[in-house]
GROMACS .gro file of C-alpha atoms in nm:
model
  227
    1UNK     CA    1   4.412 -22.780   6.077
    2UNK     CA    2   4.627 -22.924   5.799
    3UNK     CA    3   4.800 -22.668   5.576
    4UNK     CA    4   4.662 -22.612   5.229
    5UNK     CA    5   4.877 -22.687   4.926
    6UNK     CA    6   4.883 -22.531   4.579
    7UNK     CA    7   5.026 -22.740   4.295
    8UNK     CA    8   5.165 -22.564   3.988
    9UNK     CA    9   5.160 -22.787   3.677
   10UNK     CA   10   5.350 -22.651   3.374
   11UNK     CA   11   5.282 -22.838   3.048
   12UNK     CA   12   5.346 -22.807   2.675
   13UNK     CA   13   5.230 -23.066   2.417
   14UNK     CA   14   5.226 -23.359   2.657
   15UNK     CA   15   4.867 -23.479   2.684
   16UNK     CA   16   4.952 -23.833   2.798
   17UNK     CA   17   5.212 -23.722   3.051
   18UNK     CA   18   4.984 -23.453   3.190
   19UNK     CA   19   4.704 -23.702   3.250
   20UNK     CA   20   4.940 -23.929   3.448
   21UNK     CA   21   5.086 -23.637   3.642
   22UNK     CA   22   4.753 -23.489   3.751
   23UNK     CA   23   4.619 -23.833   3.847
   24UNK     CA   24   4.925 -23.882   4.071
   25UNK     CA   25   4.813 -23.570   4.259
   26UNK     CA   26   4.444 -23.654   4.270
   27UNK     CA   27   4.524 -24.005   4.400
   28UNK     CA   28   4.686 -23.866   4.718
   29UNK     CA   29   4.534 -23.970   5.050
   30UNK     CA   30   4.544 -23.609   5.172
   31UNK     CA   31   4.358 -23.370   4.944
   32UNK     CA   32   4.371 -23.011   5.070
   33UNK     CA   33   4.502 -22.917   4.724
   34UNK     CA   34   4.459 -22.628   4.480
   35UNK     CA   35   4.556 -22.719   4.120
   36UNK     CA   36   4.695 -22.452   3.886
   37UNK     CA   37   4.786 -22.547   3.528
   38UNK     CA   38   5.010 -22.329   3.309
   39UNK     CA   39   5.005 -22.449   2.947
   40UNK     CA   40   5.262 -22.301   2.709
   41UNK     CA   41   5.035 -22.309   2.403
   42UNK     CA   42   4.984 -22.679   2.334
   43UNK     CA   43   4.839 -22.796   2.002
   44UNK     CA   44   4.854 -23.175   2.046
   45UNK     CA   45   4.535 -23.241   2.240
   46UNK     CA   46   4.668 -23.136   2.580
   47UNK     CA   47   4.406 -22.861   2.609
   48UNK     CA   48   4.131 -23.118   2.573
   49UNK     CA   49   4.281 -23.323   2.855
   50UNK     CA   50   4.308 -23.012   3.073
   51UNK     CA   51   3.944 -22.927   3.004
   52UNK     CA   52   3.839 -23.281   3.102
   53UNK     CA   53   3.979 -23.209   3.451
   54UNK     CA   54   3.828 -22.860   3.470
   55UNK     CA   55   3.616 -22.950   3.774
   56UNK     CA   56   3.936 -23.042   3.964
   57UNK     CA   57   4.149 -22.745   3.848
   58UNK     CA   58   4.127 -22.415   4.033
   59UNK     CA   59   4.284 -22.211   3.750
   60UNK     CA   60   4.440 -22.279   3.412
   61UNK     CA   61   4.568 -22.075   3.123
   62UNK     CA   62   4.721 -22.141   2.782
   63UNK     CA   63   4.953 -21.914   2.587
   64UNK     CA   64   5.311 -21.828   2.509
   65UNK     CA   65   5.559 -21.795   2.795
   66UNK     CA   66   5.932 -21.721   2.801
   67UNK     CA   67   6.036 -22.056   2.946
   68UNK     CA   68   5.998 -22.291   3.241
   69UNK     CA   69   6.084 -22.030   3.504
   70UNK     CA   70   5.821 -21.796   3.361
   71UNK     CA   71   5.563 -22.078   3.377
   72UNK     CA   72   5.657 -22.147   3.740
   73UNK     CA   73   5.619 -21.779   3.826
   74UNK     CA   74   5.284 -21.742   3.650
   75UNK     CA   75   5.149 -22.029   3.854
   76UNK     CA   76   5.289 -21.905   4.184
   77UNK     CA   77   5.126 -21.565   4.131
   78UNK     CA   78   4.790 -21.742   4.107
   79UNK     CA   79   4.846 -21.964   4.411
   80UNK     CA   80   4.664 -21.885   4.735
   81UNK     CA   81   4.754 -22.173   4.967
   82UNK     CA   82   5.004 -22.199   5.253
   83UNK     CA   83   5.253 -22.415   5.060
   84UNK     CA   84   5.335 -22.450   4.690
   85UNK     CA   85   5.460 -22.755   4.501
   86UNK     CA   86   5.557 -22.775   4.134
   87UNK     CA   87   5.504 -23.090   3.925
   88UNK     CA   88   5.601 -23.096   3.557
   89UNK     CA   89   5.388 -23.299   3.318
   90UNK     CA   90   5.662 -23.564   3.278
   91UNK     CA   91   5.683 -23.621   3.653
   92UNK     CA   92   5.476 -23.812   3.907
   93UNK     CA   93   5.398 -23.752   4.272
   94UNK     CA   94   5.472 -24.056   4.484
   95UNK     CA   95   5.184 -24.226   4.669
   96UNK     CA   96   5.141 -24.077   5.019
   97UNK     CA   97   5.381 -23.791   4.937
   98UNK     CA   98   5.137 -23.530   5.069
   99UNK     CA   99   5.056 -23.739   5.376
  100UNK     CA  100   5.429 -23.760   5.455
  101UNK     CA  101   5.472 -23.388   5.386
  102UNK     CA  102   5.194 -23.291   5.630
  103UNK     CA  103   5.339 -23.520   5.899
  104UNK     CA  104   5.676 -23.348   5.863
  105UNK     CA  105   5.523 -23.000   5.872
  106UNK     CA  106   5.360 -23.094   6.203
  107UNK     CA  107   5.707 -23.189   6.335
  108UNK     CA  108   5.874 -22.866   6.217
  109UNK     CA  109   5.602 -22.604   6.164
  110UNK     CA  110   5.845 -22.309   6.150
  111UNK     CA  111   6.038 -22.432   5.844
  112UNK     CA  112   5.991 -22.261   5.507
  113UNK     CA  113   6.111 -22.526   5.259
  114UNK     CA  114   6.040 -22.898   5.290
  115UNK     CA  115   6.225 -23.136   5.059
  116UNK     CA  116   6.253 -23.510   5.008
  117UNK     CA  117   6.423 -23.769   4.790
  118UNK     CA  118   6.358 -23.799   4.417
  119UNK     CA  119   6.325 -24.108   4.199
  120UNK     CA  120   6.480 -24.046   3.858
  121UNK     CA  121   6.335 -24.225   3.557
  122UNK     CA  122   6.549 -24.281   3.249
  123UNK     CA  123   6.307 -24.321   2.954
  124UNK     CA  124   6.586 -24.445   2.724
  125UNK     CA  125   6.695 -24.733   2.948
  126UNK     CA  126   6.360 -24.780   3.119
  127UNK     CA  127   6.531 -24.779   3.459
  128UNK     CA  128   6.494 -24.582   3.781
  129UNK     CA  129   6.717 -24.486   4.072
  130UNK     CA  130   6.666 -24.282   4.389
  131UNK     CA  131   6.871 -23.972   4.471
  132UNK     CA  132   6.865 -23.864   4.834
  133UNK     CA  133   6.889 -23.491   4.908
  134UNK     CA  134   7.188 -23.344   5.090
  135UNK     CA  135   7.170 -22.976   5.175
  136UNK     CA  136   7.535 -22.979   5.288
  137UNK     CA  137   7.644 -23.061   4.931
  138UNK     CA  138   7.473 -22.765   4.765
  139UNK     CA  139   7.810 -22.589   4.734
  140UNK     CA  140   7.916 -22.867   4.495
  141UNK     CA  141   7.607 -22.983   4.307
  142UNK     CA  142   7.229 -22.955   4.298
  143UNK     CA  143   7.110 -23.187   4.574
  144UNK     CA  144   6.749 -23.069   4.601
  145UNK     CA  145   6.496 -23.122   4.323
  146UNK     CA  146   6.191 -22.904   4.262
  147UNK     CA  147   5.932 -23.185   4.215
  148UNK     CA  148   6.027 -23.301   4.567
  149UNK     CA  149   6.024 -22.949   4.720
  150UNK     CA  150   5.734 -22.774   4.892
  151UNK     CA  151   5.780 -22.407   4.969
  152UNK     CA  152   5.585 -22.178   5.197
  153UNK     CA  153   5.398 -21.910   5.002
  154UNK     CA  154   5.529 -21.639   5.235
  155UNK     CA  155   5.884 -21.748   5.150
  156UNK     CA  156   5.828 -21.662   4.782
  157UNK     CA  157   5.685 -21.329   4.896
  158UNK     CA  158   5.999 -21.264   5.101
  159UNK     CA  159   6.281 -21.364   4.867
  160UNK     CA  160   6.113 -21.352   4.527
  161UNK     CA  161   6.018 -21.585   4.243
  162UNK     CA  162   6.238 -21.775   3.995
  163UNK     CA  163   6.495 -21.578   3.796
  164UNK     CA  164   6.418 -21.625   3.426
  165UNK     CA  165   6.779 -21.543   3.330
  166UNK     CA  166   6.878 -21.880   3.482
  167UNK     CA  167   6.690 -22.078   3.218
  168UNK     CA  168   6.881 -22.402   3.292
  169UNK     CA  169   6.926 -22.362   3.668
  170UNK     CA  170   6.632 -22.160   3.796
  171UNK     CA  171   6.561 -22.393   4.087
  172UNK     CA  172   6.930 -22.400   4.185
  173UNK     CA  173   6.952 -22.021   4.182
  174UNK     CA  174   6.636 -21.994   4.394
  175UNK     CA  175   6.774 -22.242   4.650
  176UNK     CA  176   7.108 -22.059   4.670
  177UNK     CA  177   6.924 -21.730   4.718
  178UNK     CA  178   6.707 -21.884   4.991
  179UNK     CA  179   7.011 -22.030   5.167
  180UNK     CA  180   7.187 -21.693   5.161
  181UNK     CA  181   6.874 -21.531   5.308
  182UNK     CA  182   6.867 -21.774   5.602
  183UNK     CA  183   6.556 -21.963   5.494
  184UNK     CA  184   6.496 -22.275   5.704
  185UNK     CA  185   6.504 -22.601   5.505
  186UNK     CA  186   6.376 -22.928   5.652
  187UNK     CA  187   6.389 -23.280   5.506
  188UNK     CA  188   6.088 -23.506   5.455
  189UNK     CA  189   6.227 -23.860   5.510
  190UNK     CA  190   6.072 -24.022   5.204
  191UNK     CA  191   6.076 -24.032   4.825
  192UNK     CA  192   5.839 -23.755   4.716
  193UNK     CA  193   5.829 -23.769   4.335
  194UNK     CA  194   5.950 -23.945   4.022
  195UNK     CA  195   6.125 -23.712   3.778
  196UNK     CA  196   6.192 -23.800   3.414
  197UNK     CA  197   6.544 -23.739   3.283
  198UNK     CA  198   6.595 -23.557   2.954
  199UNK     CA  199   6.478 -23.207   3.044
  200UNK     CA  200   6.645 -22.880   2.947
  201UNK     CA  201   6.910 -22.908   3.220
  202UNK     CA  202   7.006 -23.258   3.104
  203UNK     CA  203   7.012 -23.173   2.734
  204UNK     CA  204   7.245 -22.876   2.783
  205UNK     CA  205   7.439 -22.988   3.087
  206UNK     CA  206   7.736 -22.759   3.027
  207UNK     CA  207   7.521 -22.447   3.036
  208UNK     CA  208   7.343 -22.578   3.345
  209UNK     CA  209   7.677 -22.618   3.524
  210UNK     CA  210   7.792 -22.269   3.427
  211UNK     CA  211   7.472 -22.115   3.558
  212UNK     CA  212   7.501 -22.319   3.877
  213UNK     CA  213   7.857 -22.192   3.931
  214UNK     CA  214   7.749 -21.832   3.868
  215UNK     CA  215   7.476 -21.867   4.128
  216UNK     CA  216   7.711 -22.020   4.388
  217UNK     CA  217   7.944 -21.723   4.359
  218UNK     CA  218   7.667 -21.462   4.343
  219UNK     CA  219   7.519 -21.567   4.677
  220UNK     CA  220   7.847 -21.644   4.852
  221UNK     CA  221   7.775 -22.015   4.891
  222UNK     CA  222   8.139 -22.083   4.804
  223UNK     CA  223   8.447 -21.900   4.674
  224UNK     CA  224   8.507 -21.866   4.296
  225UNK     CA  225   8.805 -22.105   4.294
  226UNK     CA  226   8.607 -22.374   4.481
  227UNK     CA  227   8.306 -22.319   4.256
   0.00000   0.00000   0.00000
Protein backbone atom coordinates (compact mmCIF):
# COMPACT_ATOMS: atom_id res chain seq x y z
CA UNK A 1 0.00 0.00 0.00
CA UNK A 2 1.16 3.54 -0.77
CA UNK A 3 1.84 5.74 2.26
CA UNK A 4 -0.67 8.42 3.12
CA UNK A 5 0.37 12.06 3.06
CA UNK A 6 -0.87 15.04 5.08
CA UNK A 7 -0.35 18.51 3.59
CA UNK A 8 -0.22 21.52 5.91
CA UNK A 9 -1.17 24.76 4.14
CA UNK A 10 -0.51 27.98 6.13
CA UNK A 11 -2.14 31.10 4.65
CA UNK A 12 -2.83 34.73 5.55
CA UNK A 13 -4.62 37.19 3.22
CA UNK A 14 -3.65 35.44 0.01
CA UNK A 15 -6.83 34.23 -1.65
CA UNK A 16 -5.41 34.05 -5.19
CA UNK A 17 -2.18 32.35 -4.13
CA UNK A 18 -4.03 29.86 -1.95
CA UNK A 19 -6.28 28.82 -4.82
CA UNK A 20 -3.24 28.12 -7.03
CA UNK A 21 -1.41 26.30 -4.25
CA UNK A 22 -4.26 23.95 -3.36
CA UNK A 23 -4.95 23.21 -7.03
CA UNK A 24 -1.28 22.21 -7.45
CA UNK A 25 -1.90 19.56 -4.77
CA UNK A 26 -5.27 18.40 -6.07
CA UNK A 27 -3.84 18.04 -9.60
CA UNK A 28 -1.34 15.38 -8.47
CA UNK A 29 -1.56 11.98 -10.14
CA UNK A 30 -1.28 10.26 -6.74
CA UNK A 31 -3.97 11.36 -4.30
CA UNK A 32 -3.67 9.63 -0.94
CA UNK A 33 -3.68 13.11 0.62
CA UNK A 34 -5.11 14.75 3.75
CA UNK A 35 -5.37 18.56 3.47
CA UNK A 36 -5.05 20.74 6.58
CA UNK A 37 -5.35 24.53 6.25
CA UNK A 38 -4.14 26.92 8.97
CA UNK A 39 -5.35 30.47 8.29
CA UNK A 40 -3.85 33.27 10.37
CA UNK A 41 -7.02 35.39 10.45
CA UNK A 42 -7.48 36.50 6.84
CA UNK A 43 -9.89 39.31 5.97
CA UNK A 44 -9.34 39.60 2.20
CA UNK A 45 -11.63 36.87 0.89
CA UNK A 46 -9.29 33.96 1.63
CA UNK A 47 -11.83 32.37 3.97
CA UNK A 48 -14.36 32.25 1.16
CA UNK A 49 -11.85 30.46 -1.06
CA UNK A 50 -11.06 27.99 1.73
CA UNK A 51 -14.77 27.30 2.21
CA UNK A 52 -15.18 26.65 -1.52
CA UNK A 53 -12.73 23.74 -1.13
CA UNK A 54 -14.31 22.47 2.10
CA UNK A 55 -15.20 19.11 0.54
CA UNK A 56 -11.50 18.55 -0.24
CA UNK A 57 -10.09 19.82 3.09
CA UNK A 58 -9.90 17.45 6.05
CA UNK A 59 -9.53 20.25 8.64
CA UNK A 60 -9.17 24.02 8.63
CA UNK A 61 -9.10 26.78 11.19
CA UNK A 62 -8.78 30.56 11.19
CA UNK A 63 -7.42 32.74 13.97
CA UNK A 64 -4.39 34.49 15.37
CA UNK A 65 -1.11 32.59 15.59
CA UNK A 66 2.35 33.62 16.77
CA UNK A 67 4.05 33.18 13.40
CA UNK A 68 4.86 30.70 10.64
CA UNK A 69 6.39 28.10 12.94
CA UNK A 70 3.27 28.17 15.12
CA UNK A 71 1.10 27.66 12.02
CA UNK A 72 3.27 24.71 10.96
CA UNK A 73 2.95 23.16 14.41
CA UNK A 74 -0.81 23.65 14.61
CA UNK A 75 -1.19 21.80 11.33
CA UNK A 76 1.17 18.97 12.28
CA UNK A 77 -0.77 18.36 15.49
CA UNK A 78 -3.88 17.79 13.37
CA UNK A 79 -2.17 15.52 10.84
CA UNK A 80 -2.83 11.78 10.95
CA UNK A 81 -1.00 10.40 7.90
CA UNK A 82 2.34 8.60 7.56
CA UNK A 83 4.17 11.58 6.02
CA UNK A 84 3.70 15.34 6.28
CA UNK A 85 4.43 18.03 3.69
CA UNK A 86 4.10 21.80 4.11
CA UNK A 87 3.11 24.10 1.24
CA UNK A 88 2.76 27.84 1.80
CA UNK A 89 0.09 29.72 -0.12
CA UNK A 90 2.70 31.44 -2.34
CA UNK A 91 4.22 28.12 -3.39
CA UNK A 92 3.27 25.40 -5.86
CA UNK A 93 3.75 21.65 -5.87
CA UNK A 94 5.37 20.45 -9.07
CA UNK A 95 3.42 18.08 -11.34
CA UNK A 96 4.10 14.43 -10.40
CA UNK A 97 5.88 15.48 -7.19
CA UNK A 98 3.87 13.01 -5.10
CA UNK A 99 4.30 10.25 -7.68
CA UNK A 100 8.08 10.77 -7.54
CA UNK A 101 7.99 10.91 -3.74
CA UNK A 102 6.16 7.58 -3.46
CA UNK A 103 8.59 5.94 -5.91
CA UNK A 104 11.50 7.08 -3.76
CA UNK A 105 9.86 5.91 -0.53
CA UNK A 106 9.53 2.45 -2.10
CA UNK A 107 13.29 2.52 -2.80
CA UNK A 108 14.24 3.61 0.74
CA UNK A 109 11.34 2.77 3.06
CA UNK A 110 13.36 3.19 6.27
CA UNK A 111 14.21 6.88 5.72
CA UNK A 112 12.51 9.56 7.81
CA UNK A 113 12.96 12.71 5.68
CA UNK A 114 12.66 12.83 1.90
CA UNK A 115 13.76 15.98 0.10
CA UNK A 116 14.11 17.19 -3.47
CA UNK A 117 15.13 20.21 -5.51
CA UNK A 118 13.27 23.51 -5.37
CA UNK A 119 12.43 25.96 -8.15
CA UNK A 120 12.68 29.53 -6.88
CA UNK A 121 10.42 32.16 -8.40
CA UNK A 122 11.41 35.82 -8.27
CA UNK A 123 8.16 37.84 -8.55
CA UNK A 124 10.07 41.10 -9.11
CA UNK A 125 12.06 39.87 -12.12
CA UNK A 126 9.53 37.26 -13.22
CA UNK A 127 12.30 34.66 -13.47
CA UNK A 128 12.92 31.21 -12.02
CA UNK A 129 15.93 29.07 -11.22
CA UNK A 130 16.39 25.61 -9.71
CA UNK A 131 18.39 24.98 -6.52
CA UNK A 132 19.49 21.40 -5.96
CA UNK A 133 19.72 20.16 -2.37
CA UNK A 134 23.05 19.19 -0.82
CA UNK A 135 22.91 17.71 2.66
CA UNK A 136 26.72 17.86 2.92
CA UNK A 137 26.58 21.67 2.74
CA UNK A 138 24.21 22.15 5.68
CA UNK A 139 27.15 23.24 7.85
CA UNK A 140 27.51 26.28 5.58
CA UNK A 141 24.05 27.22 4.32
CA UNK A 142 20.46 26.03 4.15
CA UNK A 143 20.45 23.46 1.35
CA UNK A 144 17.07 21.84 2.03
CA UNK A 145 13.78 23.69 1.58
CA UNK A 146 10.58 22.89 3.44
CA UNK A 147 8.17 22.96 0.43
CA UNK A 148 10.34 20.20 -1.08
CA UNK A 149 10.60 18.16 2.16
CA UNK A 150 8.34 15.32 3.30
CA UNK A 151 8.79 14.12 6.86
CA UNK A 152 7.59 10.98 8.56
CA UNK A 153 4.98 11.73 11.23
CA UNK A 154 6.82 9.52 13.74
CA UNK A 155 9.94 11.66 13.21
CA UNK A 156 8.10 14.75 14.49
CA UNK A 157 6.92 12.66 17.43
CA UNK A 158 10.51 11.66 18.17
CA UNK A 159 12.43 14.93 17.86
CA UNK A 160 9.69 17.52 18.23
CA UNK A 161 7.99 20.25 16.22
CA UNK A 162 9.33 23.60 14.96
CA UNK A 163 10.93 25.95 17.49
CA UNK A 164 8.98 29.22 17.43
CA UNK A 165 11.97 31.15 18.81
CA UNK A 166 13.65 30.64 15.41
CA UNK A 167 11.12 32.82 13.60
CA UNK A 168 13.38 33.30 10.55
CA UNK A 169 15.06 29.88 10.47
CA UNK A 170 12.60 27.39 11.93
CA UNK A 171 13.10 24.85 9.15
CA UNK A 172 16.89 25.15 9.40
CA UNK A 173 16.83 24.60 13.15
CA UNK A 174 14.58 21.56 12.74
CA UNK A 175 16.90 20.06 10.12
CA UNK A 176 19.99 20.64 12.29
CA UNK A 177 18.20 19.03 15.24
CA UNK A 178 17.20 16.05 13.09
CA UNK A 179 20.75 15.65 11.78
CA UNK A 180 22.14 15.71 15.32
CA UNK A 181 19.61 13.05 16.33
CA UNK A 182 20.71 10.71 13.53
CA UNK A 183 17.55 11.02 11.44
CA UNK A 184 17.92 9.41 8.01
CA UNK A 185 17.54 11.84 5.09
CA UNK A 186 17.06 10.61 1.52
CA UNK A 187 16.92 12.60 -1.72
CA UNK A 188 14.09 12.48 -4.25
CA UNK A 189 15.81 13.03 -7.64
CA UNK A 190 13.43 15.64 -8.99
CA UNK A 191 12.18 19.21 -8.56
CA UNK A 192 9.39 18.97 -5.98
CA UNK A 193 8.01 22.50 -5.60
CA UNK A 194 8.20 26.11 -6.76
CA UNK A 195 8.85 28.55 -3.92
CA UNK A 196 8.30 32.30 -4.20
CA UNK A 197 11.11 34.56 -2.99
CA UNK A 198 10.34 37.48 -0.69
CA UNK A 199 9.31 35.67 2.49
CA UNK A 200 10.32 36.56 6.03
CA UNK A 201 13.76 34.93 5.71
CA UNK A 202 14.50 36.91 2.54
CA UNK A 203 13.24 40.23 3.89
CA UNK A 204 15.39 40.03 7.03
CA UNK A 205 18.32 38.03 5.74
CA UNK A 206 20.75 39.16 8.44
CA UNK A 207 18.54 37.85 11.23
CA UNK A 208 18.02 34.61 9.30
CA UNK A 209 21.79 34.10 9.07
CA UNK A 210 22.30 34.79 12.77
CA UNK A 211 19.64 32.27 13.72
CA UNK A 212 21.14 29.74 11.32
CA UNK A 213 24.57 30.18 12.92
CA UNK A 214 23.10 29.80 16.41
CA UNK A 215 21.45 26.55 15.38
CA UNK A 216 24.65 25.17 13.80
CA UNK A 217 26.54 25.68 17.04
CA UNK A 218 23.70 24.49 19.30
CA UNK A 219 23.53 21.08 17.63
CA UNK A 220 27.25 20.66 17.03
CA UNK A 221 26.97 20.68 13.24
CA UNK A 222 30.12 22.80 13.13
CA UNK A 223 32.44 24.69 15.48
CA UNK A 224 31.69 28.35 16.41
CA UNK A 225 34.64 29.74 14.42
CA UNK A 226 33.61 27.83 11.29
CA UNK A 227 29.98 28.85 11.77
